[in-house]
Amino acid sequence: MRETDKQPLQRIIKIRRDYNSWVASETLEDFALRYTPRAFRRWSIWQVANTAVGGAASFLVLEAVGATMMVQAGFLNAFWAILASCLVIFLAGWPISVYAARFGVDMDLLTRGAGFGYIGSTISSLVYASFTFIFFALEAAIMAYALELGLGIPPAWGYLLCALVILPLVMHGITTISRLQSWTQPVWFFLLVLPYGFLFWKNAGALAGIWQYGGKQASTGFDLSLFGAAFTVGIALITQMGEQADYLRFMPRRTASTRKRWHVATLIGGVGWLLPGAAKMLGGALLAWLAIRAAIPLERAVDPNQMYLIGFSQVLPAGRWAVVVTVVFVIISQLKINVTNAYAGSLAWSNFFSRLTHSHPGRVVWVVFNTLIALMLMELEVFQALSQVLGLYSNIAISWIMAVVADLVINKPLKLSPPGIEFKRSHLYDINPVGVGAMALASILSVSAHVGLLGQSLKPFAPFIAMLTALITSPLLAWATKGRYYLARQSAPFDGSLHHCVVCEREYEAEDMAHCPAYQGAICSLCCTLDARCDDLCRPQARLSVQWAGLLSRLLPRRVLPYLSRGLGHYLLLMASIMSFLMLLLGLLYYLEIKGHPQTNSLLADTFLRVFASLVLVTSVLAWWMVLTHKSRQVAQEESNRQTQLLMQEIDSHQRTDEQLQKARQVAELANQAKSRYISAISHELRTPLNSILGYAQILDGDPLIPASRQQAIQVIRRSGDHLLSVIEGTIDIARIESGKLTLDTKAMDFAGFIEQIVAMFELQARNKGLDFTYQPPAELPAVVRADEKRLRQILINLLGNAVKYTARGGVIFKLNYLREMAVFEIQDTGPGIPDAEIERIFEPFERGSAVRGGTTGTGLGLTISRMLTDLMGGEMRVTSQIGVGSVFTARLYLPQVHGALADAALPQVTRIGYIGVRRRILVVDNERVDREMLINVLSPLGFLV
């Protein structure tokens, strides 16, 4: 039995989650934190490919990287390092491109499902976000130098301007970025090839001697260590594949007809940037060589502004025009790449913080955050430490990317990991030791080699150590763990239609949904990510705390475990994470300072150790406070769970009570049936003599031989008998309805003729009383409908009869609407009205409103039966009223229209209703289908002889 089966099911009360306007607008969000649905992949294959490759191939750091590699290692070593790094990036980037385009996931979601787990991939998100703001800072610094070159703007202000100009372009997401890339592509490409084309055509001799340039080391031949150092700088560009994946997830789904075009477009949009990228790095080395020959200092020769100024000076006359064209080209290039950096960085930060804080204020917030970090790095002159920053960073980036690639190209084909990419929180372990372990081991070994801890001979080969370690460790860990940490549970089957999220109440595609036992329904991946109340009820064994406790139980003696369960274990985990981060951060700063000031080694080491000790002391206190706070929340949650369990027990008790009530209901129904039979028998005994009395009263009522005084008494007897008969009939109907024995005689009926009868009857009643009776028919009335004519007549007669009877002045309006086989009868009177407190009471038997005695509600069973019949016929009855103004009764009934031969057969003969004589009113009816008993009951009180 699984652990989830042992725990009592806790159901969370659903509170609809509303996102702010930034998050709610997918135009701004571009499905941050979630799978990209098929419906949103509406761009063409080539448009996605153009957008992806347009930004990646345009950034001028490529030229700066190529120039830096040449200056440090010489052109020959830089040349082979550029080709080798591009080859490695191509081999690693192709599977990443295919999986991102096929499954519609960005780099973070891809990392989750490729061996890192739900929380484990936050490490890669941080690495990826670091890549975006580092390269954002480098690119924006280049553009700021261009502004200084062309307009004389100081770099400090240029940094700010270059950062701010990106924000409005990136806020509107992939749509605006795609347009920018398309519009700027022709101009950018023309200006890119112009200096190189002119150089090779007109002044190829200017490149003489470049193969012999040895850089700072003055090495003219191939040197393996210098090649390794240059390769370390170039391979840092491997993280660019993350940005390519962010665009390729919008690739339309592959079909049989688009298979070849899809693969070609994925190749172009994924790793296609490497072809112009390699050319640009080599071009950067060539232009830097020209700048060095022009006696420009080495630190300025690696600046793309100086490179292209030299290049355009070969084409244009020396002077202002070369500067103008250089500035325009640099600005276009940097805008194209920095919108990509800012966009990808916002996705990475969104993924990182959403899992730590269970909050998603919107991707736009993280655009600003990423830009501010980049601005800070620009102000710190990060461009001046380009080789040191990229050299150290590349080892961690390679470890991450290669751990992902190892899972895609080794573990999945060997079935060491599940097929496909699972990215939803509810189906993943927090930490998958396969990817996290492979990346951690590769990073430690490669960084140690890079800083010289493994000997100076291995220092240039740190990137190769990272690659091999990740590629070997990942499948070994997957084999050792038998792939158990990839999936916390199997996905619930969903069909291909849209599904409704029980939390945000929106519809999403099946791939973006999971079944949530806490909310007892389907939940989308974003709501699942942001939920902090469920306590991972769907995967308790996959939580980080449980995994950490399990690891400690394997490593430590059993007698120590009770102490760890009290919070010490969580404290050790938190402190280990904090100290690792502090060591990495301070180690990086120390390394960069030592590279720049080797003579201050002893003093810097002592200073950094003091800073590290101080930070550890402060964070240890904060960490213990955080653990205690978490423990308090955990205790509160456990108490809540206990209360929930008691509540569940109470619910079970209520269920047992409900079962007893059901049995009592059955007994009551049997008693009700007995009551109905008794009422029927009594009614029959009463109705037999009553019919005789009414028959004689009707005969005597119009006899001219009986004196007038006796005539009045006979009429009183007759009216009283009629009322008593209606009460008896109503009582029988109520008993039948309550017992479920009243059946509807539904068949085709002459609807138009039926309405004419009803209107004619009550026009006479209203006219006799001095009231206005207005009938407002619909624009189109069906001739024949299917209904129980007797019960429909009973409802309308009761409602209209009440309205006419208890309206003293004014009139009655009878409205009929018929739309989509639904008839709505509305009876409006100008009677005394009904107080709000008595609206429901009027439908109880023998009730009368208190506003005016003899008011609108009347007495008897008419309204009671009318509502019961309306409900029985599948309709509804409503009433609105205002004291002193009147009441409106509305009956809504489903009366389907009948067509064809059935309708023709249902039409009766024409009915003729009219007056004969002056003193005596005689109703003549030429229709055998008219209910004579109904006419007697309705018209006899008005003095008609039927």
mmCIF file of C-alpha atoms in Angstrom, residues 22 28-29 129 132-133 136-137 159-160 162-173 338-339 341-350 353 360-378:
data_model
loop_
_atom_site.group_PDB
_atom_site.id
_atom_site.type_symbol
_atom_site.label_atom_id
_atom_site.label_comp_id
_atom_site.label_asym_id
_atom_site.label_seq_id
_atom_site.Cartn_x
_atom_site.Cartn_y
_atom_site.Cartn_z
ATOM 1 C CA TRP A 22 0.188 40.449 -16.421
ATOM 2 C CA LEU A 28 2.692 39.092 -21.969
ATOM 3 C CA GLU A 29 3.390 35.756 -20.334
ATOM 4 C CA ALA A 129 19.276 32.994 -15.311
ATOM 5 C CA THR A 132 21.109 35.535 -19.381
ATOM 6 C CA PHE A 133 22.024 38.487 -17.183
ATOM 7 C CA PHE A 136 22.790 40.829 -21.191
ATOM 8 C CA ALA A 137 25.391 42.893 -19.333
ATOM 9 C CA TYR A 159 24.408 51.380 -19.451
ATOM 10 C CA LEU A 160 21.144 52.720 -18.022
ATOM 11 C CA CYS A 162 20.691 50.363 -23.000
ATOM 12 C CA ALA A 163 18.915 48.548 -20.181
ATOM 13 C CA LEU A 164 15.754 50.656 -20.261
ATOM 14 C CA VAL A 165 15.269 50.490 -24.037
ATOM 15 C CA ILE A 166 14.890 46.692 -23.833
ATOM 16 C CA LEU A 167 12.015 46.674 -21.327
ATOM 17 C CA PRO A 168 9.073 47.739 -23.566
ATOM 18 C CA LEU A 169 10.189 45.339 -26.302
ATOM 19 C CA VAL A 170 10.368 42.292 -24.019
ATOM 20 C CA MET A 171 7.250 42.964 -21.948
ATOM 21 C CA HIS A 172 4.964 42.001 -24.839
ATOM 22 C CA GLY A 173 6.579 38.632 -25.288
ATOM 23 C CA ASN A 338 19.256 41.448 -25.642
ATOM 24 C CA VAL A 339 15.519 41.040 -26.148
ATOM 25 C CA ASN A 341 18.471 37.517 -23.111
ATOM 26 C CA ALA A 342 15.862 39.500 -21.182
ATOM 27 C CA TYR A 343 12.996 37.251 -22.322
ATOM 28 C CA ALA A 344 14.814 34.012 -21.485
ATOM 29 C CA GLY A 345 15.979 35.438 -18.163
ATOM 30 C CA SER A 346 12.432 36.353 -17.173
ATOM 31 C CA LEU A 347 11.329 32.753 -17.798
ATOM 32 C CA ALA A 348 14.239 31.395 -15.750
ATOM 33 C CA TRP A 349 13.568 33.697 -12.785
ATOM 34 C CA SER A 350 9.835 32.957 -12.966
ATOM 35 C CA PHE A 353 11.044 31.897 -7.602
ATOM 36 C CA HIS A 360 3.934 34.220 -9.652
ATOM 37 C CA PRO A 361 3.566 38.007 -9.898
ATOM 38 C CA GLY A 362 4.121 37.839 -13.648
ATOM 39 C CA ARG A 363 6.979 37.370 -16.091
ATOM 40 C CA VAL A 364 7.158 41.145 -16.589
ATOM 41 C CA VAL A 365 8.317 41.569 -12.983
ATOM 42 C CA TRP A 366 11.259 39.269 -13.626
ATOM 43 C CA VAL A 367 12.106 41.100 -16.857
ATOM 44 C CA VAL A 368 12.732 44.188 -14.734
ATOM 45 C CA PHE A 369 14.581 42.142 -12.096
ATOM 46 C CA ASN A 370 16.875 40.521 -14.655
ATOM 47 C CA THR A 371 17.562 43.878 -16.294
ATOM 48 C CA LEU A 372 18.491 45.474 -12.952
ATOM 49 C CA ILE A 373 21.018 42.710 -12.224
ATOM 50 C CA ALA A 374 22.533 43.154 -15.663
ATOM 51 C CA LEU A 375 22.706 46.917 -15.102
ATOM 52 C CA MET A 376 24.585 46.342 -11.842
ATOM 53 C CA LEU A 377 27.088 44.089 -13.621
ATOM 54 C CA MET A 378 27.578 46.713 -16.320
#
